Backbone as CSV, one residue per row, in Angstrom:
resi,resn,N_x,N_y,N_z,CA_x,CA_y,CA_z,C_x,C_y,C_z
1,MET,-15.349,296.276,211.526,-15.941,297.044,210.431,-15.620,296.373,209.105
2,GLU,-16.495,296.559,208.136,-16.335,295.926,206.828,-16.353,296.994,205.734
3,PHE,-15.227,297.164,205.063,-15.165,298.107,203.958,-15.907,297.510,202.763
4,THR,-16.667,298.336,202.076,-17.441,297.852,200.939,-16.596,297.730,199.677
5,SER,-15.388,298.310,199.693,-14.485,298.237,198.535,-13.096,298.672,198.975
6,ALA,-12.116,298.461,198.099,-10.753,298.946,198.371,-10.755,300.463,198.481
7,ALA,-11.616,301.108,197.714,-11.707,302.567,197.779,-12.163,303.020,199.165
8,GLY,-13.063,302.260,199.780,-13.523,302.611,201.119,-12.393,302.582,202.127
9,GLU,-11.532,301.583,202.013,-10.376,301.492,202.912,-9.430,302.670,202.696
10,GLN,-9.247,303.064,201.451,-8.395,304.212,201.142,-8.994,305.508,201.688
11,LYS,-10.326,305.619,201.613,-10.989,306.815,202.130,-10.840,306.909,203.649
12,TYR,-10.902,305.764,204.321,-10.683,305.762,205.776,-9.266,306.244,206.105
13,ALA,-8.281,305.731,205.401,-6.893,306.137,205.648,-6.707,307.636,205.398
14,ALA,-7.342,308.162,204.359,-7.233,309.593,204.058,-7.882,310.420,205.158
15,LEU,-8.988,309.921,205.699,-9.667,310.656,206.766,-8.829,310.666,208.049
16,VAL,-8.168,309.561,208.336,-7.298,309.510,209.517,-6.231,310.589,209.426
17,ARG,-5.707,310.806,208.229,-4.632,311.796,208.055,-5.112,313.220,208.321
18,VAL,-6.403,313.493,208.146,-6.927,314.844,208.387,-7.891,314.846,209.572
19,ALA,-7.714,313.892,210.478,-8.653,313.744,211.592,-8.810,315.032,212.394
20,ALA,-7.721,315.754,212.593,-7.780,316.967,213.415,-8.670,318.039,212.801
21,GLU,-8.940,317.947,211.494,-9.800,318.920,210.815,-11.163,318.323,210.446
22,THR,-11.426,317.119,210.927,-12.618,316.376,210.507,-13.793,316.578,211.458
23,ILE,-14.984,316.681,210.879,-16.226,316.672,211.649,-16.818,315.272,211.560
24,VAL,-17.235,314.730,212.693,-17.888,313.426,212.736,-19.375,313.657,212.994
25,GLY,-20.210,313.310,212.002,-21.658,313.452,212.119,-22.300,312.102,212.393
26,LEU,-23.229,312.073,213.349,-23.824,310.816,213.789,-25.332,310.944,213.918
27,ASP,-26.054,310.013,213.334,-27.468,309.864,213.627,-27.610,309.344,215.063
28,PHE,-28.825,309.375,215.602,-29.039,308.894,216.979,-29.643,307.488,216.981
29,ASP,-30.929,307.358,216.595,-31.607,306.065,216.645,-31.028,305.092,215.627
30,GLY,-30.618,303.918,216.107,-30.045,302.913,215.226,-28.562,303.090,214.990
31,THR,-28.020,304.229,215.417,-26.599,304.527,215.217,-25.877,304.660,216.555
32,LEU,-26.421,305.483,217.439,-25.886,305.587,218.800,-26.747,304.839,219.807
33,SER,-28.017,304.663,219.481,-28.920,303.917,220.362,-29.591,302.805,219.568
34,PRO,-29.918,301.690,220.216,-30.593,300.597,219.500,-32.029,300.971,219.171
35,ILE,-32.572,300.383,218.112,-33.971,300.573,217.759,-34.832,299.723,218.696
36,VAL,-35.818,300.345,219.341,-36.726,299.642,220.246,-38.159,300.018,219.903
37,ASP,-39.115,299.221,220.393,-40.523,299.471,220.081,-41.013,300.801,220.634
38,ASP,-40.536,301.167,221.821,-40.964,302.413,222.457,-39.883,303.470,222.257
39,PRO,-40.123,304.515,221.440,-39.090,305.535,221.196,-38.583,306.202,222.468
40,ALA,-39.417,306.250,223.496,-39.009,306.896,224.746,-38.014,306.052,225.529
41,ALA,-37.805,304.818,225.100,-36.878,303.925,225.798,-35.586,303.710,225.016
42,ALA,-35.368,304.489,223.980,-34.194,304.304,223.110,-32.973,305.003,223.694
43,HIS,-32.467,304.470,224.784,-31.306,305.072,225.436,-30.033,304.782,224.657
44,ILE,-29.120,305.722,224.738,-27.853,305.599,224.037,-27.066,304.389,224.552
45,HIS,-26.211,303.833,223.692,-25.365,302.719,224.102,-24.524,303.132,225.312
46,PRO,-24.382,302.270,226.316,-23.675,302.667,227.542,-22.225,303.083,227.343
47,ASP,-21.590,302.641,226.265,-20.187,303.008,226.015,-20.037,304.310,225.227
48,ALA,-21.162,304.875,224.769,-21.075,305.992,223.834,-20.404,307.222,224.435
49,GLY,-20.741,307.559,225.668,-20.166,308.757,226.271,-18.651,308.714,226.318
50,GLU,-18.117,307.583,226.766,-16.663,307.417,226.850,-16.018,307.505,225.468
51,VAL,-16.641,306.856,224.477,-16.074,306.855,223.126,-16.109,308.246,222.510
52,LEU,-17.222,308.964,222.684,-17.329,310.305,222.111,-16.319,311.259,222.743
53,LEU,-16.117,311.136,224.034,-15.132,311.993,224.712,-13.726,311.706,224.202
54,GLU,-13.422,310.428,224.010,-12.113,310.044,223.469,-11.950,310.543,222.036
55,LEU,-13.001,310.386,221.237,-12.952,310.819,219.847,-12.794,312.326,219.724
56,ALA,-13.477,313.066,220.593,-13.446,314.532,220.523,-12.029,315.087,220.650
57,SER,-11.169,314.366,221.332,-9.790,314.849,221.499,-8.976,314.739,220.215
58,GLN,-9.494,314.002,219.222,-8.735,313.756,217.997,-9.334,314.405,216.754
59,VAL,-10.560,314.937,216.846,-11.225,315.505,215.668,-11.607,316.957,215.933
60,ALA,-12.066,317.633,214.885,-12.431,319.044,215.012,-13.709,319.226,215.814
61,ALA,-14.709,318.376,215.556,-15.996,318.489,216.252,-16.813,317.234,216.004
62,ILE,-17.775,316.995,216.887,-18.733,315.901,216.735,-20.121,316.521,216.681
63,ALA,-20.957,316.032,215.757,-22.319,316.552,215.623,-23.302,315.388,215.576
64,VAL,-24.202,315.325,216.535,-25.297,314.359,216.509,-26.462,315.036,215.785
65,ILE,-26.921,314.420,214.691,-27.954,315.017,213.842,-29.122,314.035,213.803
66,THR,-30.243,314.416,214.406,-31.323,313.472,214.628,-32.689,314.062,214.299
67,GLY,-33.626,313.193,213.998,-35.005,313.627,213.838,-35.705,313.826,215.158
68,ARG,-35.131,313.362,216.231,-35.720,313.534,217.555,-35.673,314.996,217.996
69,PRO,-36.585,315.407,218.870,-36.410,316.705,219.511,-35.066,316.749,220.241
70,ALA,-34.413,317.880,220.207,-33.075,317.993,220.799,-33.076,317.622,222.273
71,ARG,-34.075,318.086,223.022,-34.121,317.811,224.450,-34.249,316.321,224.704
72,ALA,-35.062,315.607,223.910,-35.223,314.165,224.089,-33.905,313.443,223.838
73,ALA,-33.191,313.827,222.777,-31.905,313.184,222.474,-30.876,313.475,223.564
74,LEU,-30.861,314.691,224.068,-29.944,315.024,225.154,-30.206,314.153,226.379
75,ASP,-31.490,313.996,226.705,-31.841,313.241,227.912,-31.614,311.744,227.734
76,LEU,-32.023,311.191,226.584,-31.867,309.761,226.354,-30.403,309.374,226.194
77,GLY,-29.599,310.301,225.734,-28.196,309.999,225.488,-27.255,310.427,226.587
78,GLY,-27.774,311.149,227.593,-26.855,311.717,228.564,-25.876,312.647,227.888
79,LEU,-26.301,313.195,226.741,-25.371,313.962,225.916,-25.063,315.343,226.477
80,GLU,-25.917,315.832,227.343,-25.602,317.128,227.950,-24.359,317.003,228.829
81,GLU,-24.307,315.946,229.609,-23.136,315.712,230.458,-21.898,315.445,229.613
82,VAL,-22.051,314.622,228.574,-20.928,314.334,227.678,-20.469,315.611,226.982
83,GLY,-21.428,316.394,226.495,-21.086,317.642,225.816,-20.387,318.625,226.723
84,ASN,-20.837,318.695,227.961,-20.180,319.596,228.915,-18.728,319.185,229.126
85,ALA,-18.473,317.877,229.231,-17.100,317.393,229.406,-16.264,317.699,228.169
86,ILE,-16.855,317.519,226.998,-16.143,317.830,225.754,-15.865,319.328,225.664
87,GLY,-16.855,320.145,226.012,-16.664,321.595,225.996,-15.608,322.041,226.976
88,ASP,-15.599,321.442,228.170,-14.602,321.800,229.182,-13.189,321.438,228.739
89,ALA,-13.093,320.463,227.818,-11.783,320.069,227.283,-11.386,320.917,226.074
90,GLY,-12.204,321.923,225.758,-11.876,322.831,224.661,-12.305,322.345,223.300
91,LYS,-13.160,321.317,223.249,-13.666,320.782,221.990,-15.163,321.061,221.892
92,GLU,-15.791,320.592,220.803,-17.197,320.940,220.574,-18.025,319.713,220.222
93,LEU,-19.165,319.600,220.927,-20.205,318.639,220.564,-21.449,319.437,220.197
94,TYR,-21.965,319.187,219.002,-23.218,319.807,218.572,-24.313,318.746,218.601
95,LEU,-25.517,319.188,218.891,-26.676,318.327,218.718,-27.728,319.091,217.937
96,PHE,-28.092,318.540,216.778,-29.123,319.137,215.933,-30.356,318.252,216.005
97,GLY,-31.441,318.777,216.567,-32.676,318.033,216.688,-33.663,318.382,215.596
98,GLN,-34.665,317.497,215.403,-35.718,317.728,214.417,-35.123,318.066,213.046
99,TYR,-34.126,317.245,212.644,-33.479,317.349,211.321,-32.742,318.676,211.111
100,GLY,-32.415,319.362,212.199,-31.671,320.613,212.091,-32.454,321.836,212.501
101,ASN,-33.732,321.673,212.807,-34.539,322.815,213.250,-34.145,323.290,214.645
102,GLU,-33.613,322.385,215.459,-33.176,322.749,216.810,-31.666,322.543,216.933
103,ARG,-31.060,323.348,217.786,-29.597,323.282,217.928,-29.193,323.455,219.385
104,TRP,-28.249,322.614,219.801,-27.612,322.716,221.117,-26.132,322.470,220.890
105,SER,-25.289,323.107,221.692,-23.854,322.846,221.576,-23.211,322.928,222.944
106,SER,-22.017,322.364,223.050,-21.302,322.374,224.321,-20.754,323.752,224.654
107,THR,-20.827,324.684,223.706,-20.468,326.078,223.983,-21.686,326.876,224.412
108,ASN,-22.773,326.755,223.634,-24.026,327.435,223.964,-24.999,326.385,224.491
109,ARG,-25.020,326.178,225.774,-25.663,325.002,226.361,-27.158,325.196,226.607
110,ARG,-27.865,325.538,225.536,-29.324,325.607,225.589,-29.870,325.291,224.214
111,VAL,-31.098,324.774,224.174,-31.727,324.394,222.915,-32.353,325.614,222.265
112,ILE,-32.022,325.846,221.006,-32.576,326.957,220.231,-33.379,326.370,219.075
113,GLY,-34.616,326.824,218.916,-35.440,326.289,217.833,-36.598,327.208,217.496
114,PRO,-37.261,326.960,216.369,-38.358,327.808,215.904,-39.700,327.388,216.488
115,ARG,-40.754,328.099,216.103,-42.110,327.709,216.462,-42.582,326.578,215.549
116,PRO,-43.613,325.809,215.966,-44.136,324.732,215.111,-44.648,325.270,213.785
117,PRO,-44.555,324.476,212.717,-45.072,324.916,211.410,-46.581,325.144,211.452
118,VAL,-47.055,326.084,210.653,-48.453,326.526,210.700,-49.429,325.368,210.469
119,GLY,-49.134,324.491,209.511,-50.101,323.461,209.147,-50.097,322.231,210.027
120,LEU,-49.189,322.159,210.996,-49.048,320.927,211.764,-50.276,320.621,212.621
121,ALA,-50.828,321.628,213.266,-51.996,321.400,214.133,-53.179,320.870,213.321
122,SER,-53.390,321.422,212.133,-54.484,320.948,211.275,-54.235,319.513,210.815
123,PHE,-53.001,319.220,210.477,-52.643,317.848,210.077,-52.968,316.876,211.214
124,GLU,-52.585,317.219,212.431,-52.795,316.327,213.568,-54.281,316.129,213.865
125,ARG,-55.096,317.137,213.602,-56.532,316.977,213.821,-57.137,315.968,212.843
126,GLU,-56.606,315.927,211.631,-57.137,315.016,210.614,-56.522,313.620,210.686
127,LEU,-55.407,313.495,211.372,-54.667,312.240,211.379,-55.447,311.047,211.951
128,PRO,-56.131,311.169,213.104,-56.825,309.992,213.651,-57.833,309.382,212.683
129,ARG,-58.554,310.215,211.963,-59.538,309.699,211.012,-58.844,308.925,209.892
130,LEU,-57.708,309.442,209.408,-56.969,308.739,208.366,-56.472,307.387,208.875
131,LEU,-55.953,307.347,210.090,-55.449,306.094,210.643,-56.562,305.069,210.814
132,ARG,-57.732,305.515,211.246,-58.860,304.585,211.384,-59.261,304.021,210.018
133,ARG,-59.288,304.888,209.014,-59.698,304.465,207.681,-58.741,303.425,207.103
134,LEU,-57.467,303.511,207.464,-56.457,302.604,206.925,-56.141,301.450,207.871
135,ASP,-57.046,301.215,208.836,-56.881,300.114,209.781,-55.544,300.202,210.509
136,ALA,-55.195,301.417,210.924,-53.935,301.633,211.639,-54.146,302.523,212.854
137,ALA,-55.336,302.424,213.447,-55.649,303.286,214.594,-54.720,303.045,215.768
138,ALA,-54.123,301.850,215.836,-53.235,301.523,216.957,-51.796,301.978,216.721
139,ALA,-51.517,302.612,215.586,-50.170,303.136,215.341,-49.801,304.133,216.440
140,HIS,-48.550,304.118,216.831,-48.087,305.049,217.863,-47.793,306.405,217.223
141,VAL,-48.467,307.436,217.698,-48.279,308.792,217.178,-47.449,309.576,218.191
142,GLU,-46.287,310.033,217.755,-45.348,310.742,218.624,-45.346,312.228,218.272
143,ASP,-45.825,313.040,219.170,-45.842,314.491,218.973,-44.485,315.051,219.373
144,LYS,-43.763,315.608,218.394,-42.436,316.163,218.658,-42.441,317.691,218.708
145,VAL,-43.597,318.282,218.802,-43.794,319.734,218.865,-43.584,320.381,217.500
146,LEU,-42.428,320.178,216.886,-42.164,320.739,215.557,-42.527,319.768,214.443
147,SER,-42.858,318.548,214.801,-43.218,317.529,213.820,-44.043,316.455,214.524
148,VAL,-44.548,315.512,213.739,-45.263,314.369,214.307,-44.781,313.115,213.596
149,ALA,-44.544,312.060,214.365,-44.053,310.797,213.799,-45.102,309.716,214.016
150,ILE,-45.384,308.970,212.951,-46.348,307.879,213.017,-45.570,306.573,212.907
151,HIS,-45.541,305.808,213.998,-44.769,304.569,214.066,-45.678,303.367,213.813
152,THR,-45.238,302.471,212.925,-46.016,301.258,212.648,-45.432,300.020,213.321
153,ARG,-44.355,300.178,214.074,-43.639,299.029,214.632,-44.525,298.173,215.534
154,ARG,-45.496,298.774,216.223,-46.324,298.021,217.160,-47.513,297.339,216.488
155,LEU,-47.741,297.588,215.221,-48.878,297.001,214.522,-48.567,295.554,214.126
156,PRO,-49.597,294.726,213.876,-49.377,293.309,213.581,-48.439,293.056,212.402
157,ASP,-48.558,293.848,211.345,-47.664,293.725,210.182,-47.080,295.112,209.908
158,PRO,-45.985,295.467,210.573,-45.442,296.834,210.478,-45.105,297.276,209.059
159,GLU,-44.503,296.382,208.263,-44.089,296.758,206.908,-45.293,297.028,206.012
160,ALA,-46.306,296.173,206.109,-47.503,296.375,205.292,-48.225,297.653,205.698
161,ALA,-48.290,297.906,206.994,-48.937,299.137,207.472,-48.178,300.368,206.997
162,PHE,-46.861,300.299,207.035,-46.031,301.412,206.567,-46.313,301.689,205.089
163,ALA,-46.319,300.632,204.278,-46.561,300.800,202.842,-47.958,301.357,202.574
164,ARG,-48.912,300.970,203.392,-50.291,301.449,203.226,-50.430,302.915,203.624
165,LEU,-49.710,303.296,204.668,-49.844,304.654,205.214,-49.060,305.705,204.431
166,LEU,-47.882,305.332,203.933,-46.972,306.336,203.384,-47.612,307.223,202.311
167,PRO,-48.228,306.676,201.247,-48.797,307.575,200.223,-49.934,308.440,200.747
168,GLU,-50.718,307.910,201.679,-51.826,308.684,202.244,-51.305,309.818,203.125
169,LEU,-50.256,309.542,203.883,-49.661,310.584,204.722,-48.987,311.648,203.870
170,GLU,-48.377,311.235,202.780,-47.765,312.203,201.857,-48.836,313.147,201.303
171,SER,-49.968,312.594,200.946,-51.051,313.412,200.391,-51.603,314.381,201.430
172,LEU,-51.854,313.885,202.635,-52.381,314.745,203.690,-51.373,315.823,204.075
173,ALA,-50.105,315.448,204.163,-49.065,316.422,204.515,-48.973,317.523,203.466
174,ALA,-49.044,317.147,202.189,-48.939,318.132,201.110,-50.058,319.162,201.180
175,ARG,-51.242,318.712,201.595,-52.368,319.652,201.699,-52.144,320.696,202.787
176,HIS,-51.237,320.416,203.707,-50.944,321.358,204.793,-49.540,321.953,204.658
177,ASP,-48.976,321.884,203.459,-47.644,322.442,203.180,-46.568,321.838,204.082
178,LEU,-46.672,320.547,204.311,-45.696,319.823,205.105,-45.045,318.749,204.233
179,VAL,-43.941,318.189,204.696,-43.256,317.124,203.971,-43.146,315.900,204.865
180,VAL,-42.938,314.749,204.241,-42.776,313.520,205.020,-41.335,313.044,204.938
181,GLU,-40.906,312.398,206.002,-39.565,311.827,206.093,-39.734,310.368,206.494
182,PRO,-39.702,309.432,205.533,-39.867,308.023,205.890,-38.624,307.454,206.550
183,GLY,-38.822,306.587,207.511,-37.711,305.925,208.182,-38.017,304.455,208.363
184,ARG,-37.440,303.857,209.371,-37.624,302.437,209.640,-38.942,302.220,210.377
185,ASN,-39.984,301.833,209.639,-41.321,301.652,210.212,-41.830,302.909,210.902
186,VAL,-41.477,304.061,210.356,-41.961,305.333,210.891,-42.041,306.339,209.747
187,VAL,-43.070,307.177,209.793,-43.201,308.276,208.844,-43.276,309.557,209.661
188,GLU,-42.345,310.456,209.437,-42.335,311.728,210.159,-42.852,312.830,209.244
189,VAL,-43.697,313.684,209.782,-44.281,314.800,209.035,-43.800,316.092,209.673
190,ARG,-43.238,316.978,208.851,-42.624,318.201,209.377,-42.638,319.278,208.310
191,SER,-42.134,320.446,208.669,-42.047,321.547,207.713,-40.928,321.285,206.714
192,ALA,-41.063,321.871,205.541,-40.032,321.733,204.513,-38.890,322.711,204.777
193,GLY,-37.779,322.512,204.079,-36.718,323.516,204.080,-35.499,323.185,204.893
194,VAL,-35.605,322.249,205.854,-34.449,321.872,206.668,-34.335,320.358,206.665
195,HIS,-33.123,319.851,206.444,-32.900,318.416,206.510,-31.443,318.163,206.889
196,LYS,-31.111,316.911,207.123,-29.783,316.569,207.616,-28.674,316.965,206.636
197,GLY,-28.972,316.918,205.349,-27.966,317.309,204.357,-27.565,318.766,204.497
198,LEU,-28.537,319.627,204.761,-28.233,321.048,204.954,-27.386,321.260,206.208
199,VAL,-27.645,320.468,207.242,-26.833,320.574,208.457,-25.382,320.229,208.149
200,VAL,-25.174,319.158,207.385,-23.817,318.773,206.989,-23.137,319.922,206.240
201,GLU,-23.817,320.491,205.275,-23.244,321.581,204.471,-22.887,322.788,205.341
202,ARG,-23.770,323.149,206.256,-23.520,324.318,207.109,-22.359,324.077,208.065
203,LEU,-22.264,322.874,208.596,-21.156,322.565,209.497,-19.818,322.695,208.781
204,VAL,-19.737,322.157,207.574,-18.486,322.227,206.809,-18.118,323.672,206.530
205,GLU,-19.110,324.469,206.148,-18.848,325.880,205.843,-18.480,326.664,207.089
206,ASP,-19.238,326.479,208.170,-19.017,327.267,209.385,-17.708,326.920,210.082
207,LEU,-17.322,325.643,210.045,-16.146,325.193,210.782,-14.928,324.999,209.874
208,HIS,-15.090,325.279,208.566,-13.992,325.122,207.607,-13.380,323.724,207.707
209,ALA,-14.238,322.722,207.643,-13.821,321.343,207.854,-12.865,320.868,206.773
210,GLY,-11.931,320.031,207.185,-11.012,319.407,206.243,-11.357,317.971,205.948
211,GLY,-12.441,317.464,206.569,-12.898,316.100,206.346,-14.255,315.921,207.004
212,PHE,-14.999,314.890,206.561,-16.321,314.660,207.162,-16.640,313.172,207.151
213,LEU,-17.017,312.658,208.306,-17.539,311.299,208.452,-18.990,311.398,208.878
214,PHE,-19.859,310.622,208.223,-21.246,310.562,208.673,-21.661,309.107,208.817
215,ALA,-22.307,308.806,209.942,-22.812,307.459,210.202,-24.317,307.516,210.414
216,GLY,-25.050,306.695,209.675,-26.498,306.633,209.804,-26.987,305.239,209.513
217,ASP,-28.327,305.058,209.638,-28.839,303.698,209.509,-30.044,303.527,208.596
218,ASP,-30.777,304.622,208.267,-31.975,304.380,207.464,-32.270,305.537,206.517
219,LEU,-33.477,305.507,205.927,-33.830,306.451,204.866,-33.747,307.909,205.310
220,GLY,-33.956,308.174,206.587,-33.882,309.545,207.075,-32.491,310.155,206.984
221,ASP,-31.493,309.310,206.699,-30.111,309.787,206.592,-29.650,309.956,205.146
222,LEU,-30.530,309.682,204.192,-30.122,309.739,202.787,-29.644,311.128,202.378
223,GLU,-30.314,312.174,202.849,-29.913,313.528,202.451,-28.540,313.882,203.012
224,ALA,-28.209,313.366,204.200,-26.866,313.562,204.732,-25.845,312.804,203.891
225,PHE,-26.181,311.579,203.476,-25.292,310.819,202.597,-25.070,311.571,201.285
226,ASP,-26.143,312.130,200.731,-26.020,312.897,199.482,-25.072,314.084,199.661
227,ALA,-25.216,314.789,200.791,-24.373,315.962,201.043,-22.909,315.566,201.188
228,VAL,-22.650,314.450,201.862,-21.265,313.997,202.033,-20.687,313.545,200.697
229,ASP,-21.498,312.874,199.875,-21.033,312.502,198.530,-20.625,313.738,197.721
230,ALA,-21.417,314.803,197.832,-21.094,316.041,197.114,-19.779,316.633,197.610
231,LEU,-19.538,316.569,198.907,-18.275,317.054,199.467,-17.100,316.247,198.922
232,ALA,-17.292,314.923,198.804,-16.231,314.068,198.282,-15.900,314.430,196.836
233,LYS,-16.928,314.725,196.050,-16.699,315.110,194.656,-15.940,316.421,194.550
234,ASP,-16.053,317.265,195.581,-15.315,318.530,195.621,-13.902,318.353,196.170
235,GLY,-13.543,317.114,196.509,-12.178,316.839,196.943,-11.973,316.726,198.431
236,LEU,-13.040,316.838,199.240,-12.897,316.734,200.694,-12.802,315.263,201.089
237,PRO,-11.859,314.886,201.954,-11.828,313.512,202.451,-13.107,313.206,203.239
238,THR,-13.765,312.124,202.907,-15.038,311.777,203.549,-15.107,310.278,203.793
239,LEU,-16.057,309.898,204.662,-16.339,308.489,204.904,-17.811,308.359,205.268
240,LEU,-18.521,307.450,204.579,-19.919,307.176,204.857,-20.020,305.820,205.531
241,VAL,-20.684,305.792,206.679,-20.783,304.591,207.497,-22.239,304.191,207.623
242,CYS,-22.534,302.941,207.306,-23.889,302.402,207.471,-23.940,301.549,208.725
243,SER,-24.818,301.917,209.641,-25.096,301.091,210.820,-26.219,300.140,210.438
244,ALA,-25.856,298.965,209.954,-26.842,298.019,209.431,-27.395,297.139,210.544
245,SER,-28.573,296.576,210.285,-29.196,295.662,211.232,-29.952,294.602,210.449
246,ASP,-30.519,293.645,211.158,-31.266,292.579,210.500,-32.520,293.106,209.815
247,GLU,-33.057,294.249,210.322,-34.307,294.760,209.762,-34.126,295.980,208.870
248,GLU,-32.908,296.502,208.757,-32.706,297.702,207.940,-31.325,297.677,207.301
249,SER,-31.274,297.802,205.978,-29.990,297.832,205.277,-30.051,298.783,204.085
250,ALA,-30.901,299.805,204.182,-31.149,300.701,203.047,-29.899,301.444,202.599
251,LEU,-28.948,301.661,203.503,-27.787,302.486,203.173,-26.540,301.673,202.825
252,VAL,-26.652,300.357,202.865,-25.466,299.521,202.636,-24.805,299.837,201.300
253,ALA,-25.603,299.945,200.251,-25.051,300.180,198.914,-24.400,301.545,198.776
254,ARG,-24.738,302.481,199.652,-24.196,303.839,199.580,-22.956,304.031,200.459
255,ALA,-22.698,303.076,201.336,-21.682,303.278,202.374,-20.286,302.853,201.929
256,ASP,-19.279,303.464,202.556,-17.892,303.043,202.403,-17.541,301.961,203.412
257,VAL,-18.227,301.999,204.553,-17.999,301.051,205.641,-19.356,300.595,206.167
258,VAL,-19.498,299.301,206.428,-20.718,298.767,207.027,-20.358,298.155,208.376
259,VAL,-21.093,298.558,209.403,-20.910,298.010,210.742,-22.267,297.511,211.227
260,HIS,-22.270,296.763,212.312,-23.524,296.221,212.819,-23.977,297.015,214.051
261,GLY,-24.931,297.889,213.843,-25.584,298.592,214.941,-24.674,299.517,215.728
262,PRO,-25.203,300.042,216.837,-24.431,300.987,217.651,-23.090,300.450,218.129
263,GLU,-23.030,299.170,218.473,-21.739,298.614,218.916,-20.694,298.706,217.816
264,GLY,-21.112,298.434,216.584,-20.187,298.539,215.464,-19.759,299.970,215.191
265,VAL,-20.713,300.912,215.311,-20.389,302.337,215.125,-19.360,302.778,216.147
266,LEU,-19.572,302.421,217.405,-18.666,302.856,218.463,-17.289,302.206,218.321
267,ALA,-17.255,300.963,217.863,-15.963,300.316,217.621,-15.191,301.049,216.527
268,LEU,-15.888,301.459,215.475,-15.233,302.209,214.395,-14.717,303.559,214.907
269,LEU,-15.535,304.264,215.692,-15.109,305.572,216.209,-13.928,305.430,217.163
270,ARG,-13.935,304.369,217.938,-12.809,304.116,218.842,-11.538,303.844,218.025
271,GLN,-11.686,303.094,216.934,-10.535,302.799,216.069,-10.024,304.060,215.384
272,LEU,-10.947,304.919,214.938,-10.559,306.178,214.309,-9.757,307.042,215.273
273,ALA,-10.231,307.142,216.505,-9.517,307.936,217.502,-8.117,307.368,217.747
274,ALA,-8.010,306.045,217.863,-6.724,305.416,218.111,-5.765,305.592,216.946
275,ASP,-6.278,305.420,215.721,-5.410,305.556,214.542,-4.947,307.003,214.378
276,ALA,-5.814,307.963,214.656,-5.431,309.374,214.551,-4.386,309.723,215.605
277,ARG,-4.570,309.193,216.802,-3.607,309.449,217.878,-2.247,308.841,217.536
278,ASP,-2.248,307.598,217.004,-0.994,306.948,216.648,-0.270,307.701,215.533
279,LEU,-1.036,308.240,214.601,-0.430,308.961,213.473,0.253,310.243,213.964
280,ARG,-0.327,310.875,214.976,0.260,312.098,215.520,1.504,311.838,216.352
281,ALA,1.565,310.627,216.935,2.653,310.316,217.886,4.018,310.283,217.192
């Protein structure tokens, strides 16, 4: 891991001291699983289950906060099995899907979520015509039930297609009272009012956290970074981790620690667990 400043190293040491009261928040894609062309093939890193179970013994709780539907993240990550093991050990794993609209936990082992937003069906009916008009008919459209994601990764020039689509999708979404969440070569359209930052705030309040670590990789994690920054200003020990890659580094300037992809994230979490255990010994 690479600290972005001396202050980042100090923040890590402070978090280790309050590890038993700390919540560890983790994005899924690009953080626990590698980014791949087919979202349905984005399986969690093979070492993640072991690392999360080890980490859970040293912290207050672990929360995976993702834009994916909760059921998809559970299945791709094997997180239901991991969560059950964590729950059986008397600890807690939360999974928040669709930016917090859905919730699963190792205590309440079922997915709870709302109905799809009213304007989503109308948006989806108009979407194919917009994609054809912008020469992006081959974009992969992922129906997440509560939202829809338009991926440009498979197009000949993904970045140019993303830049071309984003303002048009924002306009169409606004007409249906929806909001957009830009990510790495993907634009997600969903209902307003819930985002990763709110999940962070609620977790701290509900669990009376004494510290918070959040690891993410792209623009969809900015609101969580903002929420953690606000907690730090209020005096809570915090650590922001950027899972950087060759194609995405949007959060590097905001992070206290920069690691390379899921392997780097898991190495940091393994180190945190070890340092917290050694401090208690």
